[in-house]
mmCIF file of C-alpha atoms in Angstrom:
data_model
loop_
_atom_site.group_PDB
_atom_site.id
_atom_site.type_symbol
_atom_site.label_atom_id
_atom_site.label_comp_id
_atom_site.label_asym_id
_atom_site.label_seq_id
_atom_site.Cartn_x
_atom_site.Cartn_y
_atom_site.Cartn_z
ATOM 1 C CA MET A 1 35.831 -19.121 -102.790
ATOM 2 C CA VAL A 2 33.342 -16.405 -101.867
ATOM 3 C CA ARG A 3 34.809 -13.369 -100.126
ATOM 4 C CA ILE A 4 32.512 -11.037 -98.193
ATOM 5 C CA GLY A 5 33.846 -7.607 -97.277
ATOM 6 C CA ILE A 6 32.670 -6.149 -93.956
ATOM 7 C CA ASP A 7 33.154 -2.589 -92.744
ATOM 8 C CA ALA A 8 34.315 -3.260 -89.194
ATOM 9 C CA MET A 9 34.320 0.436 -88.270
ATOM 10 C CA GLY A 10 30.814 1.336 -89.454
ATOM 11 C CA GLY A 11 27.926 1.832 -87.050
ATOM 12 C CA ASP A 12 27.166 3.357 -83.677
ATOM 13 C CA PHE A 13 28.683 0.419 -81.795
ATOM 14 C CA ALA A 14 31.657 -0.407 -84.001
ATOM 15 C CA PRO A 15 33.903 -2.253 -83.944
ATOM 16 C CA LYS A 16 32.495 -4.396 -81.098
ATOM 17 C CA ASN A 17 29.082 -5.219 -82.556
ATOM 18 C CA ILE A 18 30.510 -5.688 -86.041
ATOM 19 C CA VAL A 19 33.163 -8.137 -84.879
ATOM 20 C CA LEU A 20 30.728 -10.028 -82.644
ATOM 21 C CA GLY A 21 28.273 -10.237 -85.539
ATOM 22 C CA ALA A 22 31.009 -11.508 -87.842
ATOM 23 C CA ILE A 23 31.932 -14.154 -85.265
ATOM 24 C CA GLN A 24 28.306 -15.293 -85.141
ATOM 25 C CA ALA A 25 28.103 -15.334 -88.934
ATOM 26 C CA TYR A 26 31.314 -17.347 -89.165
ATOM 27 C CA ALA A 27 29.501 -20.299 -87.586
ATOM 28 C CA ARG A 28 26.779 -20.176 -90.266
ATOM 29 C CA ILE A 29 28.496 -19.268 -93.535
ATOM 30 C CA GLN A 30 29.360 -21.849 -96.166
ATOM 31 C CA PRO A 31 32.739 -23.638 -95.847
ATOM 32 C CA LYS A 32 34.126 -21.842 -98.906
ATOM 33 C CA THR A 33 33.099 -18.368 -97.735
ATOM 34 C CA ARG A 34 35.761 -16.043 -96.352
ATOM 35 C CA LEU A 35 35.019 -12.980 -94.231
ATOM 36 C CA VAL A 36 37.232 -9.965 -94.931
ATOM 37 C CA LEU A 37 37.105 -7.252 -92.261
ATOM 38 C CA PHE A 38 38.194 -3.700 -93.103
ATOM 39 C CA GLY A 39 39.226 -1.558 -90.161
ATOM 40 C CA ASP A 40 41.724 -0.931 -87.384
ATOM 41 C CA LYS A 41 43.465 -4.293 -86.987
ATOM 42 C CA SER A 42 44.469 -3.737 -83.372
ATOM 43 C CA LEU A 43 40.878 -3.003 -82.352
ATOM 44 C CA ILE A 44 39.507 -5.962 -84.332
ATOM 45 C CA ASP A 45 42.103 -8.279 -82.803
ATOM 46 C CA ALA A 46 41.235 -6.991 -79.317
ATOM 47 C CA GLU A 47 37.518 -7.675 -79.821
ATOM 48 C CA CYS A 48 38.289 -11.181 -81.071
ATOM 49 C CA ARG A 49 40.473 -11.896 -78.037
ATOM 50 C CA GLU A 50 37.784 -10.645 -75.665
ATOM 51 C CA ALA A 51 35.261 -12.936 -77.369
ATOM 52 C CA GLY A 52 37.655 -15.903 -77.260
ATOM 53 C CA PHE A 53 37.750 -16.114 -81.048
ATOM 54 C CA ASP A 54 40.799 -16.713 -83.242
ATOM 55 C CA ALA A 55 41.160 -13.587 -85.395
ATOM 56 C CA ALA A 56 43.142 -15.614 -87.950
ATOM 57 C CA LYS A 57 39.835 -17.111 -89.101
ATOM 58 C CA PHE A 58 39.117 -13.692 -90.604
ATOM 59 C CA GLU A 59 41.102 -11.862 -93.217
ATOM 60 C CA ILE A 60 41.742 -8.406 -91.785
ATOM 61 C CA VAL A 61 42.640 -5.435 -93.998
ATOM 62 C CA HIS A 62 44.021 -2.671 -91.790
ATOM 63 C CA THR A 63 42.687 0.843 -92.370
ATOM 64 C CA SER A 64 43.595 3.957 -90.401
ATOM 65 C CA GLN A 65 40.544 6.162 -90.993
ATOM 66 C CA VAL A 66 36.816 6.055 -90.267
ATOM 67 C CA ILE A 67 33.967 7.817 -92.051
ATOM 68 C CA GLY A 68 31.731 8.920 -89.211
ATOM 69 C CA MET A 69 27.952 9.189 -89.250
ATOM 70 C CA GLY A 70 28.233 12.989 -89.273
ATOM 71 C CA ASP A 71 30.735 13.230 -92.121
ATOM 72 C CA HIS A 72 29.713 14.581 -95.511
ATOM 73 C CA PRO A 73 29.275 11.369 -97.545
ATOM 74 C CA ALA A 74 30.843 12.243 -100.902
ATOM 75 C CA LYS A 75 33.617 14.421 -99.477
ATOM 76 C CA ALA A 76 34.549 11.883 -96.804
ATOM 77 C CA PHE A 77 34.639 9.032 -99.316
ATOM 78 C CA GLN A 78 37.081 10.957 -101.494
ATOM 79 C CA GLN A 79 39.158 12.615 -98.769
ATOM 80 C CA LYS A 80 39.447 9.697 -96.339
ATOM 81 C CA SER A 81 41.203 7.382 -98.777
ATOM 82 C CA ASP A 82 42.271 4.957 -96.038
ATOM 83 C CA SER A 83 38.862 4.629 -94.414
ATOM 84 C CA SER A 84 37.235 1.221 -94.029
ATOM 85 C CA ILE A 85 34.440 2.145 -96.458
ATOM 86 C CA THR A 86 36.706 3.599 -99.148
ATOM 87 C CA VAL A 87 39.242 0.768 -99.019
ATOM 88 C CA GLY A 88 36.431 -1.784 -98.961
ATOM 89 C CA PHE A 89 34.807 -0.341 -102.063
ATOM 90 C CA HIS A 90 38.072 -0.243 -103.976
ATOM 91 C CA ALA A 91 38.581 -3.905 -103.081
ATOM 92 C CA LEU A 92 35.088 -4.616 -104.386
ATOM 93 C CA ALA A 93 35.721 -2.712 -107.616
ATOM 94 C CA ASN A 94 38.965 -4.632 -108.135
ATOM 95 C CA CYS A 95 37.246 -8.003 -107.527
ATOM 96 C CA LYS A 96 39.232 -8.718 -104.359
ATOM 97 C CA ILE A 97 35.918 -9.278 -102.576
ATOM 98 C CA ASP A 98 32.566 -10.392 -104.025
ATOM 99 C CA GLY A 99 30.217 -8.271 -101.919
ATOM 100 C CA PHE A 100 30.423 -5.516 -99.315
ATOM 101 C CA ALA A 101 28.338 -4.859 -96.189
ATOM 102 C CA SER A 102 28.368 -1.969 -93.745
ATOM 103 C CA ALA A 103 26.282 -0.463 -90.957
ATOM 104 C CA GLY A 104 28.141 2.805 -91.355
ATOM 105 C CA ASN A 105 27.407 6.112 -93.060
ATOM 106 C CA THR A 106 24.629 5.342 -95.577
ATOM 107 C CA GLY A 107 25.481 8.307 -97.779
ATOM 108 C CA ALA A 108 29.124 7.264 -97.977
ATOM 109 C CA MET A 109 28.069 3.723 -98.905
ATOM 110 C CA LEU A 110 25.890 5.054 -101.708
ATOM 111 C CA ALA A 111 28.648 7.406 -102.854
ATOM 112 C CA GLY A 112 31.070 4.480 -102.869
ATOM 113 C CA ALA A 113 28.667 2.413 -104.912
ATOM 114 C CA MET A 114 28.297 5.112 -107.553
ATOM 115 C CA TYR A 115 31.987 6.129 -107.646
ATOM 116 C CA THR A 116 33.470 2.634 -107.792
ATOM 117 C CA VAL A 117 31.310 -0.319 -108.855
ATOM 118 C CA LYS A 118 28.748 2.004 -110.552
ATOM 119 C CA SER A 119 25.309 1.248 -111.962
ATOM 120 C CA ILE A 120 24.517 -1.749 -114.135
ATOM 121 C CA PRO A 121 24.242 -0.549 -117.758
ATOM 122 C CA GLY A 122 20.606 0.243 -118.459
ATOM 123 C CA ILE A 123 19.705 1.118 -114.869
ATOM 124 C CA ILE A 124 18.238 4.613 -114.695
ATOM 125 C CA ARG A 125 18.580 4.955 -110.924
ATOM 126 C CA PRO A 126 19.564 2.351 -108.332
ATOM 127 C CA ALA A 127 17.236 1.791 -105.390
ATOM 128 C CA ILE A 128 17.512 0.845 -101.744
ATOM 129 C CA CYS A 129 14.941 -1.648 -100.578
ATOM 130 C CA SER A 130 13.474 -3.355 -97.547
ATOM 131 C CA GLU A 131 11.676 -6.566 -96.630
ATOM 132 C CA TYR A 132 8.719 -6.414 -94.248
ATOM 133 C CA PRO A 133 6.404 -9.025 -92.667
ATOM 134 C CA LEU A 134 2.964 -9.997 -93.950
ATOM 135 C CA LEU A 135 0.037 -11.350 -91.987
ATOM 136 C CA THR A 136 0.308 -14.532 -94.063
ATOM 137 C CA GLY A 137 3.594 -15.359 -92.348
ATOM 138 C CA LYS A 138 5.614 -14.502 -95.446
ATOM 139 C CA THR A 139 7.539 -11.328 -96.234
ATOM 140 C CA ALA A 140 7.142 -8.708 -98.955
ATOM 141 C CA PHE A 141 9.546 -6.242 -100.527
ATOM 142 C CA LEU A 142 9.345 -2.441 -100.734
ATOM 143 C CA LEU A 143 11.343 -0.165 -103.013
ATOM 144 C CA ASP A 144 12.550 2.559 -103.094
ATOM 145 C CA VAL A 145 12.865 3.381 -99.379
ATOM 146 C CA GLY A 146 14.836 6.590 -99.534
ATOM 147 C CA LEU A 147 17.441 6.813 -102.279
ATOM 148 C CA ASN A 148 15.379 8.680 -104.898
ATOM 149 C CA VAL A 149 12.664 10.864 -103.409
ATOM 150 C CA ASP A 150 11.569 12.111 -106.851
ATOM 151 C CA CYS A 151 11.043 9.441 -109.523
ATOM 152 C CA LYS A 152 9.850 9.610 -113.092
ATOM 153 C CA PRO A 153 7.397 6.910 -114.230
ATOM 154 C CA ASP A 154 10.075 4.947 -116.118
ATOM 155 C CA VAL A 155 12.108 4.720 -112.912
ATOM 156 C CA LEU A 156 9.113 3.293 -111.047
ATOM 157 C CA TYR A 157 8.609 0.823 -113.885
ATOM 158 C CA GLN A 158 12.208 -0.329 -113.563
ATOM 159 C CA TYR A 159 11.776 -0.665 -109.796
ATOM 160 C CA GLY A 160 9.028 -3.169 -110.551
ATOM 161 C CA LEU A 161 11.496 -5.224 -112.548
ATOM 162 C CA LEU A 162 14.269 -4.953 -109.929
ATOM 163 C CA GLY A 163 11.920 -5.895 -107.107
ATOM 164 C CA SER A 164 10.542 -8.852 -109.030
ATOM 165 C CA ILE A 165 14.036 -10.233 -109.706
ATOM 166 C CA TYR A 166 15.094 -9.791 -106.066
ATOM 167 C CA VAL A 167 12.024 -11.491 -104.635
ATOM 168 C CA LYS A 168 12.244 -14.379 -107.075
ATOM 169 C CA HIS A 169 15.895 -15.199 -106.438
ATOM 170 C CA MET A 170 16.447 -14.010 -102.855
ATOM 171 C CA MET A 171 13.064 -14.882 -101.321
ATOM 172 C CA GLY A 172 12.132 -17.860 -103.499
ATOM 173 C CA ILE A 173 8.772 -16.557 -104.733
ATOM 174 C CA ASP A 174 8.155 -17.609 -108.314
ATOM 175 C CA ASN A 175 6.408 -14.990 -110.498
ATOM 176 C CA PRO A 176 5.997 -12.447 -107.663
ATOM 177 C CA ARG A 177 3.105 -9.993 -107.818
ATOM 178 C CA VAL A 178 4.186 -6.366 -108.246
ATOM 179 C CA ALA A 179 1.910 -3.504 -107.166
ATOM 180 C CA LEU A 180 2.184 0.274 -107.410
ATOM 181 C CA LEU A 181 1.546 2.091 -104.116
ATOM 182 C CA ASN A 182 -1.228 4.616 -104.688
ATOM 183 C CA ILE A 183 -4.168 6.413 -103.052
ATOM 184 C CA GLY A 184 -6.690 4.156 -104.773
ATOM 185 C CA GLU A 185 -6.865 0.865 -106.637
ATOM 186 C CA GLU A 186 -8.464 2.344 -109.769
ATOM 187 C CA GLU A 187 -6.069 3.096 -112.616
ATOM 188 C CA GLU A 188 -7.227 6.723 -112.874
ATOM 189 C CA LYS A 189 -6.265 7.420 -109.239
ATOM 190 C CA GLY A 190 -3.046 9.097 -108.131
ATOM 191 C CA ASN A 191 -0.785 11.914 -109.273
ATOM 192 C CA LEU A 192 0.717 12.364 -112.733
ATOM 193 C CA GLN A 193 3.683 10.180 -111.776
ATOM 194 C CA THR A 194 1.678 7.145 -110.648
ATOM 195 C CA LYS A 195 -0.922 7.445 -113.411
ATOM 196 C CA GLU A 196 1.765 7.311 -116.088
ATOM 197 C CA ALA A 197 3.646 4.531 -114.290
ATOM 198 C CA PHE A 198 0.430 2.495 -114.176
ATOM 199 C CA LYS A 199 0.020 2.862 -117.945
ATOM 200 C CA MET A 200 3.562 1.606 -118.478
ATOM 201 C CA MET A 201 3.116 -1.338 -116.131
ATOM 202 C CA GLN A 202 -0.364 -2.592 -117.024
ATOM 203 C CA ASP A 203 0.600 -4.393 -120.242
ATOM 204 C CA THR A 204 4.161 -5.375 -119.334
ATOM 205 C CA THR A 205 5.573 -8.847 -119.798
ATOM 206 C CA ASP A 206 8.682 -8.004 -117.747
ATOM 207 C CA PHE A 207 6.966 -8.737 -114.425
ATOM 208 C CA ASN A 208 3.624 -9.784 -112.964
ATOM 209 C CA PHE A 209 1.827 -6.464 -112.448
ATOM 210 C CA ALA A 210 -1.021 -6.658 -109.913
ATOM 211 C CA GLY A 211 -2.229 -3.070 -110.284
ATOM 212 C CA ASN A 212 -2.432 -0.305 -107.705
ATOM 213 C CA ILE A 213 -2.380 -1.027 -103.974
ATOM 214 C CA GLU A 214 -3.515 1.205 -101.122
ATOM 215 C CA ALA A 215 -1.505 1.521 -97.924
ATOM 216 C CA ASN A 216 -4.144 -0.306 -95.859
ATOM 217 C CA HIS A 217 -3.494 -3.490 -97.858
ATOM 218 C CA ILE A 218 0.302 -3.624 -97.991
ATOM 219 C CA PHE A 219 0.680 -5.775 -94.857
ATOM 220 C CA SER A 220 -2.029 -8.304 -95.725
ATOM 221 C CA GLY A 221 -0.175 -10.062 -98.540
ATOM 222 C CA GLU A 222 -3.420 -10.496 -100.460
ATOM 223 C CA ILE A 223 -2.402 -8.308 -103.401
ATOM 224 C CA ALA A 224 1.356 -8.075 -103.787
ATOM 225 C CA ASP A 225 4.803 -9.458 -102.974
ATOM 226 C CA VAL A 226 6.593 -6.341 -104.261
ATOM 227 C CA ILE A 227 5.462 -2.771 -103.551
ATOM 228 C CA VAL A 228 6.801 0.015 -105.787
ATOM 229 C CA ALA A 229 6.968 3.635 -104.603
ATOM 230 C CA ASP A 230 9.257 6.626 -104.914
ATOM 231 C CA GLY A 231 11.847 7.044 -102.181
ATOM 232 C CA PHE A 232 9.880 9.711 -100.321
ATOM 233 C CA VAL A 233 6.726 7.625 -99.915
ATOM 234 C CA GLY A 234 8.665 4.380 -99.434
ATOM 235 C CA ASN A 235 10.739 5.861 -96.629
ATOM 236 C CA VAL A 236 7.598 7.085 -94.838
ATOM 237 C CA VAL A 237 6.121 3.569 -95.020
ATOM 238 C CA LEU A 238 9.370 2.003 -93.760
ATOM 239 C CA LYS A 239 9.659 4.399 -90.802
ATOM 240 C CA GLN A 240 6.004 3.795 -89.932
ATOM 241 C CA ALA A 241 6.608 0.035 -89.954
ATOM 242 C CA GLU A 242 9.630 0.451 -87.672
ATOM 243 C CA ALA A 243 7.525 2.574 -85.311
ATOM 244 C CA MET A 244 4.874 -0.148 -85.131
ATOM 245 C CA TYR A 245 7.446 -2.526 -83.639
ATOM 246 C CA VAL A 246 8.639 0.051 -81.105
ATOM 247 C CA LEU A 247 5.082 0.947 -80.082
ATOM 248 C CA ALA A 248 4.150 -2.720 -79.676
ATOM 249 C CA LYS A 249 7.144 -3.269 -77.386
ATOM 250 C CA GLU A 250 6.407 -0.139 -75.355
ATOM 251 C CA GLN A 251 2.833 -1.344 -74.844
ATOM 252 C CA GLY A 252 4.056 -4.728 -73.673
ATOM 253 C CA ILE A 253 2.533 -6.518 -76.658
ATOM 254 C CA ASP A 254 4.188 -9.869 -77.311
ATOM 255 C CA SER A 255 2.933 -10.715 -80.777
ATOM 256 C CA GLU A 256 4.561 -13.159 -83.168
ATOM 257 C CA TYR A 257 3.569 -10.889 -86.035
ATOM 258 C CA PHE A 258 4.762 -7.586 -84.556
ATOM 259 C CA ASN A 259 7.994 -9.234 -83.419
ATOM 260 C CA ARG A 260 8.759 -9.818 -87.108
ATOM 261 C CA PHE A 261 9.095 -6.051 -87.567
ATOM 262 C CA ASN A 262 12.380 -6.232 -85.639
ATOM 263 C CA TYR A 263 15.055 -4.897 -88.021
ATOM 264 C CA GLU A 264 17.567 -7.436 -86.692
ATOM 265 C CA ILE A 265 15.828 -10.247 -88.576
ATOM 266 C CA TYR A 266 16.395 -8.716 -91.987
ATOM 267 C CA GLY A 267 20.035 -7.730 -91.668
ATOM 268 C CA GLY A 268 20.266 -4.801 -94.020
ATOM 269 C CA THR A 269 19.030 -2.862 -97.001
ATOM 270 C CA PRO A 270 20.251 -4.036 -100.424
ATOM 271 C CA VAL A 271 21.311 -1.523 -103.051
ATOM 272 C CA LEU A 272 19.756 -2.772 -106.286
ATOM 273 C CA GLY A 273 20.973 -1.760 -109.725
ATOM 274 C CA VAL A 274 24.723 -1.590 -109.098
ATOM 275 C CA ASN A 275 27.426 -3.948 -110.349
ATOM 276 C CA ALA A 276 28.068 -5.815 -107.081
ATOM 277 C CA PRO A 277 26.126 -6.996 -104.012
ATOM 278 C CA ILE A 278 26.059 -4.146 -101.483
ATOM 279 C CA ILE A 279 24.111 -4.317 -98.216
ATOM 280 C CA ILE A 280 23.641 -1.368 -95.858
ATOM 281 C CA GLY A 281 22.811 -2.110 -92.237
ATOM 282 C CA HIS A 282 21.144 0.024 -89.563
ATOM 283 C CA GLY A 283 23.541 2.270 -87.648
ATOM 284 C CA ILE A 284 22.378 0.823 -84.322
ATOM 285 C CA SER A 285 22.860 -2.748 -85.556
ATOM 286 C CA SER A 286 23.262 -5.403 -82.870
ATOM 287 C CA PRO A 287 25.554 -8.406 -83.415
ATOM 288 C CA THR A 288 22.501 -10.398 -84.548
ATOM 289 C CA ALA A 289 21.641 -7.763 -87.156
ATOM 290 C CA ILE A 290 25.244 -7.765 -88.390
ATOM 291 C CA GLU A 291 25.189 -11.561 -88.568
ATOM 292 C CA ASN A 292 22.074 -11.481 -90.741
ATOM 293 C CA MET A 293 23.482 -8.665 -92.874
ATOM 294 C CA ILE A 294 26.520 -10.839 -93.648
ATOM 295 C CA LEU A 295 24.376 -13.891 -94.417
ATOM 296 C CA GLN A 296 22.183 -11.754 -96.671
ATOM 297 C CA THR A 297 25.285 -10.628 -98.577
ATOM 298 C CA GLU A 298 26.462 -14.216 -98.953
ATOM 299 C CA HIS A 299 23.058 -15.246 -100.303
ATOM 300 C CA ALA A 300 23.046 -12.410 -102.863
ATOM 301 C CA ILE A 301 26.454 -13.552 -104.096
ATOM 302 C CA LYS A 302 25.472 -17.227 -104.204
ATOM 303 C CA VAL A 303 22.302 -16.655 -106.265
ATOM 304 C CA ARG A 304 24.188 -14.325 -108.646
ATOM 305 C CA LEU A 305 21.671 -11.531 -108.043
ATOM 306 C CA VAL A 306 23.603 -8.918 -110.018
ATOM 307 C CA ASP A 307 23.934 -11.297 -112.975
ATOM 308 C CA LYS A 308 20.184 -11.976 -112.885
ATOM 309 C CA ILE A 309 19.429 -8.254 -113.072
ATOM 310 C CA THR A 310 21.937 -7.740 -115.885
ATOM 311 C CA GLU A 311 20.472 -10.647 -117.840
ATOM 312 C CA ALA A 312 16.940 -9.264 -117.449
ATOM 313 C CA LEU A 313 18.022 -5.855 -118.733
ATOM 314 C CA ASP A 314 19.813 -7.423 -121.699
ATOM 315 C CA LYS A 315 16.558 -9.098 -122.702
#
């Protein structure tokens, strides 16, 4: 039995969009998967009734508090002990659920990850990551997209390993190409951080290093399946990609490619390098985005993503 924990109170449109997304996901999850919703039971029950769905198909863990988007992440996680995020993380740490997903306060989710399930031994710094569409019709993977804005070269090297493992097991790309985002393709280009990271990566046998990649090539798919950057640069790229979708819609452009920039398709952002599958969704998540976030969590559990990372580090 796989048990997926869902923060029913997290997000700008909770609990409605979360419950509706869980209802949609219920029709697509595996028969032995159980959805566990953390939140105000009366509100969850009311949303299920309004949608004509039997709430008994979910397991509901009642919580009386909510960590809001404006709350201080670490303080709220510790002080609001009966919040949906805090209770959910303690359930995850105690193996009562196998993965946890939320569209709530990102900082509180990251604090929960570090306070409860913690980093996999050997991980220098966990990363948050994002898939994005390529012109080839496939998708690529970018990390870090905002967790660590300052990274030492050995952290970037480890991101290459984490990204390679994720893409292989979650996206089905065997021997994925890993590239270092830089201002030029030549190995002598870049700042001290990227130059040293390149030296560490160029002779590695831990992943398939494809060299440096410039920003004008990251959407082509010709060079890499995994793009490595520090969280500052990665977040800028991610926000630019999100803006491309919005601009295309505002201009009335109906493009199959640009439509694939819609965040709803990808569900959420995985936290890589911690001891359990954790997915963080967008605060404005629609029911469809929540549905895909839940399915993404189920997939990470099924492929034993955390075990794969641990095994790679042990080697």
